[in-house]
PDB file of N, CA and C in Angstrom:
ATOM      1  N   MET A1078    -125.054 232.269 -26.341  1.00 97.00           N
ATOM      2  CA  MET A1078    -124.353 232.695 -27.524  1.00 97.00           C
ATOM      3  C   MET A1078    -124.375 231.564 -28.541  1.00 97.00           C
ATOM      4  N   SER A1079    -124.206 231.911 -29.776  1.00 97.00           N
ATOM      5  CA  SER A1079    -124.279 230.927 -30.856  1.00 97.00           C
ATOM      6  C   SER A1079    -123.024 230.058 -30.888  1.00 97.00           C
ATOM      7  N   THR A1080    -123.066 229.020 -31.691  1.00 98.00           N
ATOM      8  CA  THR A1080    -121.906 228.145 -31.837  1.00 98.00           C
ATOM      9  C   THR A1080    -120.724 228.917 -32.404  1.00 98.00           C
ATOM     10  N   GLY A1081    -120.981 229.789 -33.368  1.00 98.00           N
ATOM     11  CA  GLY A1081    -119.906 230.589 -33.957  1.00 98.00           C
ATOM     12  C   GLY A1081    -119.266 231.518 -32.944  1.00 98.00           C
ATOM     13  N   GLU A1082    -120.089 232.162 -32.141  1.00 98.00           N
ATOM     14  CA  GLU A1082    -119.567 233.055 -31.102  1.00 98.00           C
ATOM     15  C   GLU A1082    -118.777 232.266 -30.062  1.00 98.00           C
ATOM     16  N   ALA A1083    -119.300 231.105 -29.679  1.00 98.00           N
ATOM     17  CA  ALA A1083    -118.609 230.261 -28.703  1.00 98.00           C
ATOM     18  C   ALA A1083    -117.279 229.763 -29.269  1.00 98.00           C
ATOM     19  N   ALA A1084    -117.273 229.393 -30.531  1.00 98.00           N
ATOM     20  CA  ALA A1084    -116.039 228.935 -31.171  1.00 98.00           C
ATOM     21  C   ALA A1084    -114.992 230.044 -31.171  1.00 98.00           C
ATOM     22  N   ASP A1085    -115.397 231.255 -31.506  1.00 98.00           N
ATOM     23  CA  ASP A1085    -114.475 232.396 -31.474  1.00 98.00           C
ATOM     24  C   ASP A1085    -113.938 232.612 -30.067  1.00 98.00           C
ATOM     25  N   TYR A1086    -114.806 232.548 -29.081  1.00 97.00           N
ATOM     26  CA  TYR A1086    -114.423 232.769 -27.688  1.00 97.00           C
ATOM     27  C   TYR A1086    -113.398 231.731 -27.229  1.00 97.00           C
ATOM     28  N   LEU A1087    -113.594 230.486 -27.662  1.00 97.00           N
ATOM     29  CA  LEU A1087    -112.706 229.395 -27.261  1.00 97.00           C
ATOM     30  C   LEU A1087    -111.473 229.271 -28.157  1.00 97.00           C
ATOM     31  N   GLY A1088    -111.486 229.981 -29.282  1.00 97.00           N
ATOM     32  CA  GLY A1088    -110.370 229.869 -30.216  1.00 97.00           C
ATOM     33  C   GLY A1088    -110.367 228.553 -30.970  1.00 97.00           C
ATOM     34  N   ARG A1089    -111.544 228.013 -31.197  1.00 97.00           N
ATOM     35  CA  ARG A1089    -111.705 226.747 -31.904  1.00 97.00           C
ATOM     36  C   ARG A1089    -112.656 226.958 -33.082  1.00 97.00           C
ATOM     37  N   SER A1090    -112.791 225.941 -33.911  1.00 98.00           N
ATOM     38  CA  SER A1090    -113.698 226.041 -35.049  1.00 98.00           C
ATOM     39  C   SER A1090    -115.105 225.588 -34.657  1.00 98.00           C
ATOM     40  N   VAL A1091    -116.069 225.995 -35.463  1.00 98.00           N
ATOM     41  CA  VAL A1091    -117.452 225.557 -35.263  1.00 98.00           C
ATOM     42  C   VAL A1091    -117.522 224.039 -35.363  1.00 98.00           C
ATOM     43  N   LYS A1092    -116.805 223.468 -36.314  1.00 98.00           N
ATOM     44  CA  LYS A1092    -116.797 222.007 -36.486  1.00 98.00           C
ATOM     45  C   LYS A1092    -116.308 221.308 -35.214  1.00 98.00           C
ATOM     46  N   THR A1093    -115.323 221.896 -34.538  1.00 98.00           N
ATOM     47  CA  THR A1093    -114.818 221.310 -33.296  1.00 98.00           C
ATOM     48  C   THR A1093    -115.902 221.308 -32.229  1.00 98.00           C
ATOM     49  N   LEU A1094    -116.618 222.422 -32.081  1.00 97.00           N
ATOM     50  CA  LEU A1094    -117.690 222.475 -31.086  1.00 97.00           C
ATOM     51  C   LEU A1094    -118.798 221.484 -31.419  1.00 97.00           C
ATOM     52  N   GLN A1095    -119.103 221.329 -32.694  1.00 97.00           N
ATOM     53  CA  GLN A1095    -120.121 220.357 -33.093  1.00 97.00           C
ATOM     54  C   GLN A1095    -119.662 218.940 -32.758  1.00 97.00           C
ATOM     55  N   ARG A1096    -118.382 218.644 -32.978  1.00 97.00           N
ATOM     56  CA  ARG A1096    -117.837 217.320 -32.639  1.00 97.00           C
ATOM     57  C   ARG A1096    -117.848 217.108 -31.132  1.00 97.00           C
ATOM     58  N   TRP A1097    -117.453 218.134 -30.377  1.00 97.00           N
ATOM     59  CA  TRP A1097    -117.468 218.026 -28.915  1.00 97.00           C
ATOM     60  C   TRP A1097    -118.878 217.737 -28.406  1.00 97.00           C
ATOM     61  N   ASP A1098    -119.883 218.319 -29.044  1.00 97.00           N
ATOM     62  CA  ASP A1098    -121.266 218.047 -28.649  1.00 97.00           C
ATOM     63  C   ASP A1098    -121.594 216.578 -28.901  1.00 97.00           C
ATOM     64  N   ARG A1099    -121.263 216.084 -30.083  1.00 97.00           N
ATOM     65  CA  ARG A1099    -121.530 214.677 -30.413  1.00 97.00           C
ATOM     66  C   ARG A1099    -120.814 213.727 -29.453  1.00 97.00           C
ATOM     67  N   GLU A1100    -119.574 214.076 -29.083  1.00 96.00           N
ATOM     68  CA  GLU A1100    -118.763 213.215 -28.214  1.00 96.00           C
ATOM     69  C   GLU A1100    -119.088 213.390 -26.733  1.00 96.00           C
ATOM     70  N   GLY A1101    -119.804 214.469 -26.397  1.00 95.00           N
ATOM     71  CA  GLY A1101    -120.139 214.733 -25.003  1.00 95.00           C
ATOM     72  C   GLY A1101    -119.089 215.539 -24.259  1.00 95.00           C
ATOM     73  N   THR A1102    -118.093 216.047 -24.965  1.00 95.00           N
ATOM     74  CA  THR A1102    -117.025 216.832 -24.342  1.00 95.00           C
ATOM     75  C   THR A1102    -117.538 218.175 -23.845  1.00 95.00           C
ATOM     76  N   LEU A1103    -118.309 218.849 -24.675  1.00 96.00           N
ATOM     77  CA  LEU A1103    -118.897 220.141 -24.318  1.00 96.00           C
ATOM     78  C   LEU A1103    -120.269 220.221 -24.972  1.00 96.00           C
ATOM     79  N   ARG A1104    -121.277 220.012 -24.189  1.00 96.00           N
ATOM     80  CA  ARG A1104    -122.652 220.078 -24.693  1.00 96.00           C
ATOM     81  C   ARG A1104    -123.154 221.510 -24.593  1.00 96.00           C
ATOM     82  N   PRO A1105    -124.003 221.930 -25.518  1.00 97.00           N
ATOM     83  CA  PRO A1105    -124.581 223.271 -25.403  1.00 97.00           C
ATOM     84  C   PRO A1105    -125.477 223.370 -24.174  1.00 97.00           C
ATOM     85  N   ALA A1106    -125.568 224.566 -23.623  1.00 97.00           N
ATOM     86  CA  ALA A1106    -126.422 224.789 -22.451  1.00 97.00           C
ATOM     87  C   ALA A1106    -127.878 224.518 -22.802  1.00 97.00           C
ATOM     88  N   THR A1107    -128.240 224.831 -24.031  1.00 97.00           N
ATOM     89  CA  THR A1107    -129.616 224.637 -24.491  1.00 97.00           C
ATOM     90  C   THR A1107    -129.619 224.602 -26.011  1.00 97.00           C
ATOM     91  N   ARG A1108    -130.777 224.353 -26.551  1.00 96.00           N
ATOM     92  CA  ARG A1108    -130.986 224.434 -28.001  1.00 96.00           C
ATOM     93  C   ARG A1108    -132.116 225.416 -28.251  1.00 96.00           C
ATOM     94  N   THR A1109    -132.011 226.146 -29.341  1.00 95.00           N
ATOM     95  CA  THR A1109    -133.073 227.081 -29.688  1.00 95.00           C
ATOM     96  C   THR A1109    -134.275 226.303 -30.214  1.00 95.00           C
ATOM     97  N   GLN A1110    -135.357 227.008 -30.461  1.00 96.00           N
ATOM     98  CA  GLN A1110    -136.560 226.351 -30.993  1.00 96.00           C
ATOM     99  C   GLN A1110    -136.299 225.718 -32.354  1.00 96.00           C
ATOM    100  N   THR A1111    -135.314 226.252 -33.072  1.00 97.00           N
ATOM    101  CA  THR A1111    -134.987 225.702 -34.387  1.00 97.00           C
ATOM    102  C   THR A1111    -133.883 224.647 -34.320  1.00 97.00           C
ATOM    103  N   GLY A1112    -133.464 224.279 -33.087  1.00 95.00           N
ATOM    104  CA  GLY A1112    -132.490 223.214 -32.918  1.00 95.00           C
ATOM    105  C   GLY A1112    -131.036 223.646 -32.908  1.00 95.00           C
ATOM    106  N   ARG A1113    -130.800 224.942 -32.967  1.00 97.00           N
ATOM    107  CA  ARG A1113    -129.414 225.422 -32.944  1.00 97.00           C
ATOM    108  C   ARG A1113    -128.852 225.360 -31.532  1.00 97.00           C
ATOM    109  N   ARG A1114    -127.563 225.091 -31.457  1.00 97.00           N
ATOM    110  CA  ARG A1114    -126.881 225.031 -30.167  1.00 97.00           C
ATOM    111  C   ARG A1114    -126.734 226.437 -29.590  1.00 97.00           C
ATOM    112  N   ALA A1115    -126.842 226.543 -28.268  1.00 98.00           N
ATOM    113  CA  ALA A1115    -126.651 227.823 -27.582  1.00 98.00           C
ATOM    114  C   ALA A1115    -125.818 227.579 -26.330  1.00 98.00           C
ATOM    115  N   TYR A1116    -124.806 228.406 -26.156  1.00 98.00           N
ATOM    116  CA  TYR A1116    -123.873 228.279 -25.040  1.00 98.00           C
ATOM    117  C   TYR A1116    -123.956 229.522 -24.163  1.00 98.00           C
ATOM    118  N   THR A1117    -123.553 229.372 -22.898  1.00 98.00           N
ATOM    119  CA  THR A1117    -123.493 230.524 -22.000  1.00 98.00           C
ATOM    120  C   THR A1117    -122.027 230.857 -21.734  1.00 98.00           C
ATOM    121  N   LEU A1118    -121.773 232.114 -21.432  1.00 96.00           N
ATOM    122  CA  LEU A1118    -120.423 232.548 -21.108  1.00 96.00           C
ATOM    123  C   LEU A1118    -119.905 231.808 -19.878  1.00 96.00           C
ATOM    124  N   GLU A1119    -120.764 231.647 -18.884  1.00 95.00           N
ATOM    125  CA  GLU A1119    -120.376 230.941 -17.664  1.00 95.00           C
ATOM    126  C   GLU A1119    -119.958 229.503 -17.972  1.00 95.00           C
ATOM    127  N   GLN A1120    -120.713 228.856 -18.845  1.00 96.00           N
ATOM    128  CA  GLN A1120    -120.415 227.478 -19.229  1.00 96.00           C
ATOM    129  C   GLN A1120    -119.048 227.387 -19.913  1.00 96.00           C
ATOM    130  N   LEU A1121    -118.774 228.322 -20.799  1.00 97.00           N
ATOM    131  CA  LEU A1121    -117.508 228.293 -21.525  1.00 97.00           C
ATOM    132  C   LEU A1121    -116.337 228.597 -20.601  1.00 97.00           C
ATOM    133  N   ASP A1122    -116.520 229.549 -19.692  1.00 96.00           N
ATOM    134  CA  ASP A1122    -115.463 229.856 -18.727  1.00 96.00           C
ATOM    135  C   ASP A1122    -115.172 228.652 -17.839  1.00 96.00           C
ATOM    136  N   GLU A1123    -116.224 227.960 -17.416  1.00 94.00           N
ATOM    137  CA  GLU A1123    -116.039 226.757 -16.601  1.00 94.00           C
ATOM    138  C   GLU A1123    -115.277 225.700 -17.387  1.00 94.00           C
ATOM    139  N   PHE A1124    -115.626 225.549 -18.657  1.00 95.00           N
ATOM    140  CA  PHE A1124    -114.942 224.587 -19.517  1.00 95.00           C
ATOM    141  C   PHE A1124    -113.450 224.917 -19.619  1.00 95.00           C
ATOM    142  N   LEU A1125    -113.142 226.205 -19.674  1.00 95.00           N
ATOM    143  CA  LEU A1125    -111.748 226.645 -19.763  1.00 95.00           C
ATOM    144  C   LEU A1125    -111.027 226.609 -18.417  1.00 95.00           C
ATOM    145  N   GLY A1126    -111.775 226.301 -17.368  1.00 94.00           N
ATOM    146  CA  GLY A1126    -111.172 226.248 -16.045  1.00 94.00           C
ATOM    147  C   GLY A1126    -111.112 227.588 -15.352  1.00 94.00           C
ATOM    148  N   ARG A1127    -111.867 228.549 -15.868  1.00 80.00           N
ATOM    149  CA  ARG A1127    -111.927 229.876 -15.263  1.00 80.00           C
ATOM    150  C   ARG A1127    -113.057 229.917 -14.265  1.00 80.00           C
ATOM    151  N   ARG A1128    -112.850 230.607 -13.202  1.00 61.00           N
ATOM    152  CA  ARG A1128    -113.905 230.785 -12.199  1.00 61.00           C
ATOM    153  C   ARG A1128    -114.357 232.233 -12.222  1.00 61.00           C
ATOM    154  N   PRO A1129    -115.665 232.454 -12.302  1.00 56.00           N
ATOM    155  CA  PRO A1129    -116.163 233.848 -12.325  1.00 56.00           C
ATOM    156  C   PRO A1129    -115.916 234.572 -11.013  1.00 56.00           C
TER     157      PRO A1129
END
């Protein structure tokens, strides 16, 4: 999912997710060919402390 979708899911701003990436708090699962951040639902749930 995109950074915007991930931000909505986490209840945070896009800027916060971008800062977390820079700081190493929450790195994207991958980057697209154009360099955009991409997150997975599983990754975000794990970050929130949820277990699937």
